[in-house]
Amino acid sequence: MSIEVDMQALGEKIEFHSAFIDDIYSELEKVIVGQKYMIDRLLIGLLADGHVLLEGVPGLAKTLTVSSLAQVIDTKFQRIQFTPDLLPADLIGTLIYNQKESEFNVKKGPIFANIVLADEINRSPAKVQSALLEAMQEKQVTISESTFPLDKPFLVLATQNPVEQEGTYTLPEAQVDRFMLKLKIGYPTETEELEIMRRMARTGDKPQLSPVTNAKKILAAREVINDIYVDEKVEKYIIDLIFATRYPENFNLSDLKELIEFGASPRASINLNLAARAHAFMEHRAYVTPDDVRTIAMDVLRHRIIPTFEAEAEEITSEDIIEKILMTVQVP
């Protein structure tokens, strides 16, 4: 009886704390047409304290969506265009000599924001990428001998252009693993594109967005998400999915053994659990279902499974492997 009462109390708590989710969607609809998948996953990253890697051709409203999200949650937004000549100091900041006072002053870089859009992250050299990824992992930045904590919430949304590879620096697997989710953004539908054209093919002022929540409510929501109930069977399902990427032969998937070079790391199980909780929270639910796990699994795993040369030769992608695992591993 006490468990039922606790679940009821938790359900009411989640209903109260998740009310702003619907407000965010309705406010963003003033500017963004479609792209519900992208907005969903950005909110999951924000609520689960995880960073997001976006891959898609130019012109799919990635920057507009991210900057609009920052507006509606009333947080500081910075867009950083990554280029081959970018230096770590351009990102994190540096020391400036003050002649008048004969001392060095810290000039903080654009990384000191709540939502940071790292545009075309693979265009910058390894030193800049590692400076960003260190900030993502440690939630702090060191300039000279001083360490500065980054504001909460702190969310990095990095974009990659999948088409143009000339003059780019591929992100190493260990660094890509720092991103909770990797999204593949597709083209809008015919109906959505018609609506986009009608709205945007005009000069003059665009609709103004109003804040519907704030950083304090986001941080409170994160605390509530920690309380969301995950049944042991669902936890075991998450572990089974991760272990199927490492030891496929134990899950009647022997044909995948030669196709997977490296399976998902322990970060994958942590992130899959967190993202599933955030997904349940967005659905105003106090418990995680296997469907929450399945909905988010592709985005958590697609950048964490490294196919072998044999798989690449047969044009089998990590997504094909994940789909087969999801179809085969028993759902509780």
mmCIF file of C-alpha atoms in Angstrom:
data_model
loop_
_atom_site.group_PDB
_atom_site.id
_atom_site.type_symbol
_atom_site.label_atom_id
_atom_site.label_comp_id
_atom_site.label_asym_id
_atom_site.label_seq_id
_atom_site.Cartn_x
_atom_site.Cartn_y
_atom_site.Cartn_z
ATOM 1 C CA MET A 1 0.000 0.000 0.000
ATOM 2 C CA SER A 2 2.818 2.397 0.913
ATOM 3 C CA ILE A 3 4.467 1.856 -2.511
ATOM 4 C CA GLU A 4 1.180 2.774 -4.241
ATOM 5 C CA VAL A 5 0.853 5.896 -2.075
ATOM 6 C CA ASP A 6 4.491 6.817 -2.803
ATOM 7 C CA MET A 7 3.955 6.325 -6.549
ATOM 8 C CA GLN A 8 0.818 8.450 -6.415
ATOM 9 C CA ALA A 9 2.684 11.219 -4.553
ATOM 10 C CA LEU A 10 5.575 10.966 -7.033
ATOM 11 C CA GLY A 11 3.109 11.103 -9.944
ATOM 12 C CA GLU A 12 1.587 14.316 -8.595
ATOM 13 C CA LYS A 13 5.060 15.776 -8.041
ATOM 14 C CA ILE A 14 6.062 14.963 -11.623
ATOM 15 C CA GLU A 15 2.776 16.348 -12.983
ATOM 16 C CA PHE A 16 3.553 19.627 -11.207
ATOM 17 C CA HIS A 17 7.252 19.872 -12.146
ATOM 18 C CA SER A 18 6.776 18.773 -15.777
ATOM 19 C CA ALA A 19 4.007 21.278 -16.582
ATOM 20 C CA PHE A 20 6.479 23.596 -18.326
ATOM 21 C CA ILE A 21 7.289 20.937 -20.976
ATOM 22 C CA ASP A 22 3.989 21.528 -22.823
ATOM 23 C CA ASP A 23 4.517 25.302 -22.517
ATOM 24 C CA ILE A 24 7.943 24.964 -24.183
ATOM 25 C CA TYR A 25 6.446 23.036 -27.138
ATOM 26 C CA SER A 26 3.623 25.513 -27.691
ATOM 27 C CA GLU A 27 5.982 28.513 -27.477
ATOM 28 C CA LEU A 28 8.522 26.973 -29.881
ATOM 29 C CA GLU A 29 5.738 26.247 -32.394
ATOM 30 C CA LYS A 30 5.537 30.009 -33.021
ATOM 31 C CA VAL A 31 8.958 29.830 -34.707
ATOM 32 C CA ILE A 32 9.792 26.175 -35.431
ATOM 33 C CA VAL A 33 7.763 24.061 -37.854
ATOM 34 C CA GLY A 34 7.941 20.315 -37.188
ATOM 35 C CA GLN A 35 11.326 19.052 -35.873
ATOM 36 C CA LYS A 36 9.578 17.475 -32.858
ATOM 37 C CA TYR A 37 12.219 14.740 -32.746
ATOM 38 C CA MET A 38 15.030 17.295 -32.454
ATOM 39 C CA ILE A 39 13.196 19.361 -29.806
ATOM 40 C CA ASP A 40 12.382 16.179 -27.804
ATOM 41 C CA ARG A 41 16.016 15.076 -27.764
ATOM 42 C CA LEU A 42 17.357 18.551 -26.921
ATOM 43 C CA LEU A 43 14.995 18.645 -23.931
ATOM 44 C CA ILE A 44 16.114 15.156 -22.870
ATOM 45 C CA GLY A 45 19.735 16.347 -22.983
ATOM 46 C CA LEU A 46 18.811 19.419 -20.947
ATOM 47 C CA LEU A 47 16.807 17.478 -18.343
ATOM 48 C CA ALA A 48 19.256 14.570 -18.043
ATOM 49 C CA ASP A 49 22.336 16.839 -17.914
ATOM 50 C CA GLY A 50 23.825 15.357 -21.087
ATOM 51 C CA HIS A 51 25.325 16.935 -24.205
ATOM 52 C CA VAL A 52 23.969 16.406 -27.716
ATOM 53 C CA LEU A 53 25.693 15.913 -31.077
ATOM 54 C CA LEU A 54 23.556 16.912 -34.082
ATOM 55 C CA GLU A 55 24.271 15.689 -37.585
ATOM 56 C CA GLY A 56 22.403 17.080 -40.560
ATOM 57 C CA VAL A 57 22.842 19.037 -43.768
ATOM 58 C CA PRO A 58 22.760 22.869 -43.546
ATOM 59 C CA GLY A 59 19.419 24.686 -43.484
ATOM 60 C CA LEU A 60 17.451 22.334 -41.200
ATOM 61 C CA ALA A 61 16.887 25.003 -38.495
ATOM 62 C CA LYS A 62 19.408 23.479 -36.069
ATOM 63 C CA THR A 63 20.752 26.865 -34.937
ATOM 64 C CA LEU A 64 17.278 28.425 -34.866
ATOM 65 C CA THR A 65 15.898 25.580 -32.725
ATOM 66 C CA VAL A 66 18.767 25.741 -30.216
ATOM 67 C CA SER A 67 18.697 29.539 -29.867
ATOM 68 C CA SER A 68 14.875 29.483 -29.576
ATOM 69 C CA LEU A 69 15.096 26.836 -26.834
ATOM 70 C CA ALA A 70 17.531 29.061 -24.903
ATOM 71 C CA GLN A 71 15.058 31.952 -25.217
ATOM 72 C CA VAL A 72 12.040 30.039 -23.913
ATOM 73 C CA ILE A 73 13.940 28.715 -20.889
ATOM 74 C CA ASP A 74 15.414 32.189 -20.230
ATOM 75 C CA THR A 75 19.079 31.158 -20.217
ATOM 76 C CA LYS A 76 22.264 32.565 -21.738
ATOM 77 C CA PHE A 77 23.007 31.272 -25.241
ATOM 78 C CA GLN A 78 26.270 31.384 -27.208
ATOM 79 C CA ARG A 79 26.950 30.185 -30.726
ATOM 80 C CA ILE A 80 30.570 29.404 -31.560
ATOM 81 C CA GLN A 81 31.542 28.850 -35.190
ATOM 82 C CA PHE A 82 34.347 26.294 -35.181
ATOM 83 C CA THR A 83 37.025 26.960 -37.809
ATOM 84 C CA PRO A 84 40.513 25.511 -38.513
ATOM 85 C CA ASP A 85 42.208 28.640 -37.073
ATOM 86 C CA LEU A 86 40.225 28.663 -33.798
ATOM 87 C CA LEU A 87 42.380 28.541 -30.644
ATOM 88 C CA PRO A 88 41.450 27.132 -27.211
ATOM 89 C CA ALA A 89 41.685 30.692 -25.812
ATOM 90 C CA ASP A 90 38.973 31.796 -28.297
ATOM 91 C CA LEU A 91 36.702 29.264 -26.634
ATOM 92 C CA ILE A 92 37.490 29.298 -22.907
ATOM 93 C CA GLY A 93 39.012 32.763 -22.524
ATOM 94 C CA THR A 94 42.447 34.146 -21.692
ATOM 95 C CA LEU A 95 44.411 36.600 -19.549
ATOM 96 C CA ILE A 96 44.516 40.228 -20.696
ATOM 97 C CA TYR A 97 47.236 42.550 -19.380
ATOM 98 C CA ASN A 98 45.844 45.726 -17.810
ATOM 99 C CA GLN A 99 48.531 48.406 -18.264
ATOM 100 C CA LYS A 100 46.792 50.884 -15.982
ATOM 101 C CA GLU A 101 46.786 48.536 -13.002
ATOM 102 C CA SER A 102 49.871 46.525 -14.097
ATOM 103 C CA GLU A 103 48.111 43.176 -13.688
ATOM 104 C CA PHE A 104 46.515 40.420 -15.691
ATOM 105 C CA ASN A 105 42.704 40.210 -15.783
ATOM 106 C CA VAL A 106 40.712 37.152 -16.824
ATOM 107 C CA LYS A 107 38.606 37.597 -19.958
ATOM 108 C CA LYS A 108 36.097 34.748 -20.049
ATOM 109 C CA GLY A 109 35.302 33.129 -23.398
ATOM 110 C CA PRO A 110 31.954 32.210 -24.983
ATOM 111 C CA ILE A 111 31.952 28.805 -23.227
ATOM 112 C CA PHE A 112 30.592 30.664 -20.169
ATOM 113 C CA ALA A 113 26.934 30.308 -21.093
ATOM 114 C CA ASN A 114 24.097 27.912 -20.243
ATOM 115 C CA ILE A 115 23.507 26.626 -23.768
ATOM 116 C CA VAL A 116 26.485 26.548 -26.113
ATOM 117 C CA LEU A 117 26.054 25.734 -29.809
ATOM 118 C CA ALA A 118 29.346 24.437 -31.181
ATOM 119 C CA ASP A 119 28.713 24.838 -34.904
ATOM 120 C CA GLU A 120 30.646 22.404 -37.135
ATOM 121 C CA ILE A 121 32.745 21.071 -34.256
ATOM 122 C CA ASN A 122 34.729 18.848 -36.622
ATOM 123 C CA ARG A 123 36.188 21.896 -38.412
ATOM 124 C CA SER A 124 38.452 22.791 -35.471
ATOM 125 C CA PRO A 125 41.772 21.121 -34.559
ATOM 126 C CA ALA A 126 42.144 18.587 -31.747
ATOM 127 C CA LYS A 127 43.335 21.141 -29.146
ATOM 128 C CA VAL A 128 40.110 23.151 -29.440
ATOM 129 C CA GLN A 129 37.929 20.046 -29.460
ATOM 130 C CA SER A 130 39.627 18.748 -26.295
ATOM 131 C CA ALA A 131 39.225 22.146 -24.563
ATOM 132 C CA LEU A 132 35.477 21.995 -25.247
ATOM 133 C CA LEU A 133 35.151 18.350 -24.252
ATOM 134 C CA GLU A 134 37.054 18.973 -21.001
ATOM 135 C CA ALA A 135 34.567 21.729 -20.132
ATOM 136 C CA MET A 136 31.714 19.319 -20.979
ATOM 137 C CA GLN A 137 33.088 16.586 -18.725
ATOM 138 C CA GLU A 138 34.375 18.599 -15.774
ATOM 139 C CA LYS A 139 31.777 21.422 -15.891
ATOM 140 C CA GLN A 140 34.635 23.833 -15.214
ATOM 141 C CA VAL A 141 37.310 25.769 -17.109
ATOM 142 C CA THR A 142 40.913 26.504 -16.114
ATOM 143 C CA ILE A 143 42.438 29.773 -17.330
ATOM 144 C CA SER A 144 46.094 30.120 -16.287
ATOM 145 C CA GLU A 145 46.087 28.984 -12.616
ATOM 146 C CA SER A 146 42.452 29.811 -11.848
ATOM 147 C CA THR A 147 39.546 27.383 -12.184
ATOM 148 C CA PHE A 148 36.052 28.686 -12.887
ATOM 149 C CA PRO A 149 32.889 26.560 -12.503
ATOM 150 C CA LEU A 150 30.423 26.803 -15.387
ATOM 151 C CA ASP A 151 26.859 27.971 -14.774
ATOM 152 C CA LYS A 152 24.098 25.385 -14.356
ATOM 153 C CA PRO A 153 22.427 24.158 -16.439
ATOM 154 C CA PHE A 154 25.314 23.772 -18.899
ATOM 155 C CA LEU A 155 24.489 22.100 -22.193
ATOM 156 C CA VAL A 156 26.683 21.743 -25.286
ATOM 157 C CA LEU A 157 24.962 21.118 -28.617
ATOM 158 C CA ALA A 158 27.551 20.374 -31.285
ATOM 159 C CA THR A 159 26.731 20.153 -34.997
ATOM 160 C CA GLN A 160 28.453 18.223 -37.781
ATOM 161 C CA ASN A 161 27.848 18.473 -41.505
ATOM 162 C CA PRO A 162 27.773 14.881 -42.859
ATOM 163 C CA VAL A 163 28.269 15.978 -46.479
ATOM 164 C CA GLU A 164 31.438 18.076 -46.524
ATOM 165 C CA GLN A 165 34.464 16.225 -45.120
ATOM 166 C CA GLU A 166 37.237 18.296 -46.704
ATOM 167 C CA GLY A 167 39.219 20.292 -44.127
ATOM 168 C CA THR A 168 37.602 18.578 -41.137
ATOM 169 C CA TYR A 169 39.086 16.852 -38.097
ATOM 170 C CA THR A 170 37.173 13.721 -37.132
ATOM 171 C CA LEU A 171 36.179 13.526 -33.471
ATOM 172 C CA PRO A 172 37.929 10.558 -31.798
ATOM 173 C CA GLU A 173 35.639 7.799 -30.497
ATOM 174 C CA ALA A 174 36.556 8.540 -26.851
ATOM 175 C CA GLN A 175 35.474 12.156 -27.311
ATOM 176 C CA VAL A 176 32.268 11.309 -29.177
ATOM 177 C CA ASP A 177 31.401 9.025 -26.233
ATOM 178 C CA ARG A 178 31.108 12.167 -24.041
ATOM 179 C CA PHE A 179 27.909 13.094 -25.864
ATOM 180 C CA MET A 180 24.813 11.573 -24.307
ATOM 181 C CA LEU A 181 22.907 11.577 -27.614
ATOM 182 C CA LYS A 182 23.783 11.711 -31.280
ATOM 183 C CA LEU A 183 20.903 12.850 -33.489
ATOM 184 C CA LYS A 184 20.503 12.517 -37.229
ATOM 185 C CA ILE A 185 18.302 15.352 -38.434
ATOM 186 C CA GLY A 186 16.352 14.721 -41.637
ATOM 187 C CA TYR A 187 14.469 16.927 -44.071
ATOM 188 C CA PRO A 188 10.986 18.195 -43.170
ATOM 189 C CA THR A 189 7.879 16.595 -44.706
ATOM 190 C CA GLU A 190 6.176 18.190 -47.727
ATOM 191 C CA THR A 191 3.450 19.710 -45.514
ATOM 192 C CA GLU A 192 6.028 21.074 -43.039
ATOM 193 C CA GLU A 193 8.156 22.539 -45.828
ATOM 194 C CA LEU A 194 5.114 24.301 -47.299
ATOM 195 C CA GLU A 195 4.399 25.835 -43.878
ATOM 196 C CA ILE A 196 8.091 26.824 -43.469
ATOM 197 C CA MET A 197 8.046 28.524 -46.871
ATOM 198 C CA ARG A 198 4.833 30.433 -46.088
ATOM 199 C CA ARG A 199 6.211 31.644 -42.758
ATOM 200 C CA MET A 200 9.789 32.425 -43.714
ATOM 201 C CA ALA A 201 9.540 33.655 -47.315
ATOM 202 C CA ARG A 202 8.859 37.207 -46.173
ATOM 203 C CA THR A 203 10.977 40.070 -44.923
ATOM 204 C CA GLY A 204 10.450 41.936 -41.675
ATOM 205 C CA ASP A 205 10.053 40.954 -38.072
ATOM 206 C CA LYS A 206 9.809 37.311 -37.078
ATOM 207 C CA PRO A 207 7.611 36.155 -34.149
ATOM 208 C CA GLN A 208 9.047 36.964 -30.717
ATOM 209 C CA LEU A 209 9.391 34.203 -28.129
ATOM 210 C CA SER A 210 8.645 34.625 -24.429
ATOM 211 C CA PRO A 211 10.335 32.700 -21.594
ATOM 212 C CA VAL A 212 8.020 30.020 -20.167
ATOM 213 C CA THR A 213 10.410 28.606 -17.566
ATOM 214 C CA ASN A 214 13.867 29.288 -16.112
ATOM 215 C CA ALA A 215 17.122 27.641 -15.044
ATOM 216 C CA LYS A 216 15.868 27.162 -11.473
ATOM 217 C CA LYS A 217 12.880 25.084 -12.676
ATOM 218 C CA ILE A 218 15.120 23.020 -14.990
ATOM 219 C CA LEU A 219 17.444 22.190 -12.070
ATOM 220 C CA ALA A 220 14.420 21.334 -9.877
ATOM 221 C CA ALA A 221 13.138 19.036 -12.655
ATOM 222 C CA ARG A 222 16.505 17.235 -12.698
ATOM 223 C CA GLU A 223 16.122 16.469 -8.995
ATOM 224 C CA VAL A 224 12.635 15.048 -9.589
ATOM 225 C CA ILE A 225 13.911 12.919 -12.499
ATOM 226 C CA ASN A 226 16.288 11.202 -10.035
ATOM 227 C CA ASP A 227 13.211 9.919 -8.172
ATOM 228 C CA ILE A 228 11.500 8.390 -11.224
ATOM 229 C CA TYR A 229 10.959 4.667 -10.636
ATOM 230 C CA VAL A 230 12.903 2.187 -12.764
ATOM 231 C CA ASP A 231 11.837 -1.417 -12.239
ATOM 232 C CA GLU A 232 14.549 -4.090 -11.926
ATOM 233 C CA LYS A 233 13.255 -5.744 -15.131
ATOM 234 C CA VAL A 234 13.726 -2.463 -17.043
ATOM 235 C CA GLU A 235 17.226 -2.039 -15.556
ATOM 236 C CA LYS A 236 18.062 -5.599 -16.657
ATOM 237 C CA TYR A 237 16.706 -4.797 -20.145
ATOM 238 C CA ILE A 238 19.073 -1.794 -20.383
ATOM 239 C CA ILE A 239 22.035 -3.965 -19.340
ATOM 240 C CA ASP A 240 21.007 -6.689 -21.835
ATOM 241 C CA LEU A 241 20.936 -4.157 -24.690
ATOM 242 C CA ILE A 242 24.412 -2.859 -23.790
ATOM 243 C CA PHE A 243 25.889 -6.350 -23.326
ATOM 244 C CA ALA A 244 24.389 -7.464 -26.653
ATOM 245 C CA THR A 245 26.674 -4.878 -28.315
ATOM 246 C CA ARG A 246 29.720 -6.440 -26.593
ATOM 247 C CA TYR A 247 28.877 -10.159 -26.537
ATOM 248 C CA PRO A 248 26.217 -10.625 -29.248
ATOM 249 C CA GLU A 249 26.724 -14.417 -29.270
ATOM 250 C CA ASN A 250 25.137 -14.574 -25.779
ATOM 251 C CA PHE A 251 21.891 -13.111 -27.170
ATOM 252 C CA ASN A 252 21.379 -15.295 -30.284
ATOM 253 C CA LEU A 253 23.140 -12.638 -32.365
ATOM 254 C CA SER A 254 26.284 -14.566 -33.372
ATOM 255 C CA ASP A 255 26.151 -13.058 -36.878
ATOM 256 C CA LEU A 256 26.892 -9.620 -35.334
ATOM 257 C CA LYS A 257 30.149 -10.760 -33.683
ATOM 258 C CA GLU A 258 32.182 -10.159 -36.850
ATOM 259 C CA LEU A 259 30.463 -6.813 -37.485
ATOM 260 C CA ILE A 260 31.153 -5.051 -34.159
ATOM 261 C CA GLU A 261 34.700 -3.799 -33.495
ATOM 262 C CA PHE A 262 33.834 -2.175 -30.169
ATOM 263 C CA GLY A 263 30.590 -2.349 -28.223
ATOM 264 C CA ALA A 264 29.012 0.374 -26.089
ATOM 265 C CA SER A 265 30.906 1.643 -23.031
ATOM 266 C CA PRO A 266 29.534 1.783 -19.444
ATOM 267 C CA ARG A 267 28.625 5.416 -20.177
ATOM 268 C CA ALA A 268 25.976 4.017 -22.523
ATOM 269 C CA SER A 269 24.061 2.168 -19.763
ATOM 270 C CA ILE A 270 24.210 5.248 -17.488
ATOM 271 C CA ASN A 271 23.020 7.551 -20.273
ATOM 272 C CA LEU A 272 20.316 5.148 -21.451
ATOM 273 C CA ASN A 273 18.909 5.008 -17.921
ATOM 274 C CA LEU A 274 19.047 8.809 -17.491
ATOM 275 C CA ALA A 275 17.585 9.538 -20.932
ATOM 276 C CA ALA A 276 14.759 7.008 -20.402
ATOM 277 C CA ARG A 277 13.880 8.722 -17.098
ATOM 278 C CA ALA A 278 13.891 12.133 -18.794
ATOM 279 C CA HIS A 279 11.632 10.724 -21.542
ATOM 280 C CA ALA A 280 9.189 9.396 -18.918
ATOM 281 C CA PHE A 281 9.263 12.815 -17.188
ATOM 282 C CA MET A 282 8.367 14.525 -20.484
ATOM 283 C CA GLU A 283 5.413 12.141 -20.775
ATOM 284 C CA HIS A 284 4.404 13.217 -17.202
ATOM 285 C CA ARG A 285 4.971 9.665 -15.890
ATOM 286 C CA ALA A 286 6.492 8.572 -12.554
ATOM 287 C CA TYR A 287 7.989 5.332 -13.918
ATOM 288 C CA VAL A 288 10.097 4.154 -16.861
ATOM 289 C CA THR A 289 8.695 1.638 -19.358
ATOM 290 C CA PRO A 290 10.666 -0.521 -21.851
ATOM 291 C CA ASP A 291 9.200 1.769 -24.552
ATOM 292 C CA ASP A 292 11.041 4.745 -23.037
ATOM 293 C CA VAL A 293 14.275 2.760 -23.341
ATOM 294 C CA ARG A 294 13.531 1.638 -26.913
ATOM 295 C CA THR A 295 12.527 5.160 -28.016
ATOM 296 C CA ILE A 296 15.831 6.665 -26.939
ATOM 297 C CA ALA A 297 18.168 3.667 -27.517
ATOM 298 C CA MET A 298 19.176 4.556 -31.089
ATOM 299 C CA ASP A 299 20.262 8.089 -30.145
ATOM 300 C CA VAL A 300 22.242 6.887 -27.114
ATOM 301 C CA LEU A 301 23.974 4.020 -28.958
ATOM 302 C CA ARG A 302 24.506 5.034 -32.607
ATOM 303 C CA HIS A 303 27.844 6.806 -31.906
ATOM 304 C CA ARG A 304 29.057 4.256 -29.351
ATOM 305 C CA ILE A 305 29.149 1.142 -31.523
ATOM 306 C CA ILE A 306 32.113 0.930 -33.871
ATOM 307 C CA PRO A 307 31.480 -1.382 -36.851
ATOM 308 C CA THR A 308 34.350 -3.498 -38.234
ATOM 309 C CA PHE A 309 35.880 -3.032 -41.706
ATOM 310 C CA GLU A 310 33.890 -6.085 -42.759
ATOM 311 C CA ALA A 311 30.636 -4.350 -41.737
ATOM 312 C CA GLU A 312 31.656 -1.188 -43.607
ATOM 313 C CA ALA A 313 32.501 -3.258 -46.689
ATOM 314 C CA GLU A 314 28.995 -4.713 -46.572
ATOM 315 C CA GLU A 315 27.581 -1.204 -45.963
ATOM 316 C CA ILE A 316 26.228 -2.213 -42.547
ATOM 317 C CA THR A 317 26.034 0.772 -40.210
ATOM 318 C CA SER A 318 25.915 0.983 -36.407
ATOM 319 C CA GLU A 319 22.201 1.824 -36.822
ATOM 320 C CA ASP A 320 21.558 -1.463 -38.653
ATOM 321 C CA ILE A 321 23.304 -3.300 -35.800
ATOM 322 C CA ILE A 322 21.251 -1.485 -33.123
ATOM 323 C CA GLU A 323 17.973 -2.201 -34.955
ATOM 324 C CA LYS A 324 18.818 -5.913 -35.036
ATOM 325 C CA ILE A 325 19.669 -5.885 -31.301
ATOM 326 C CA LEU A 326 16.401 -4.094 -30.462
ATOM 327 C CA MET A 327 14.463 -6.661 -32.495
ATOM 328 C CA THR A 328 16.188 -9.638 -30.867
ATOM 329 C CA VAL A 329 16.814 -8.832 -27.190
ATOM 330 C CA GLN A 330 13.788 -9.896 -25.147
ATOM 331 C CA VAL A 331 11.602 -7.020 -23.933
ATOM 332 C CA PRO A 332 10.341 -7.390 -20.322
#
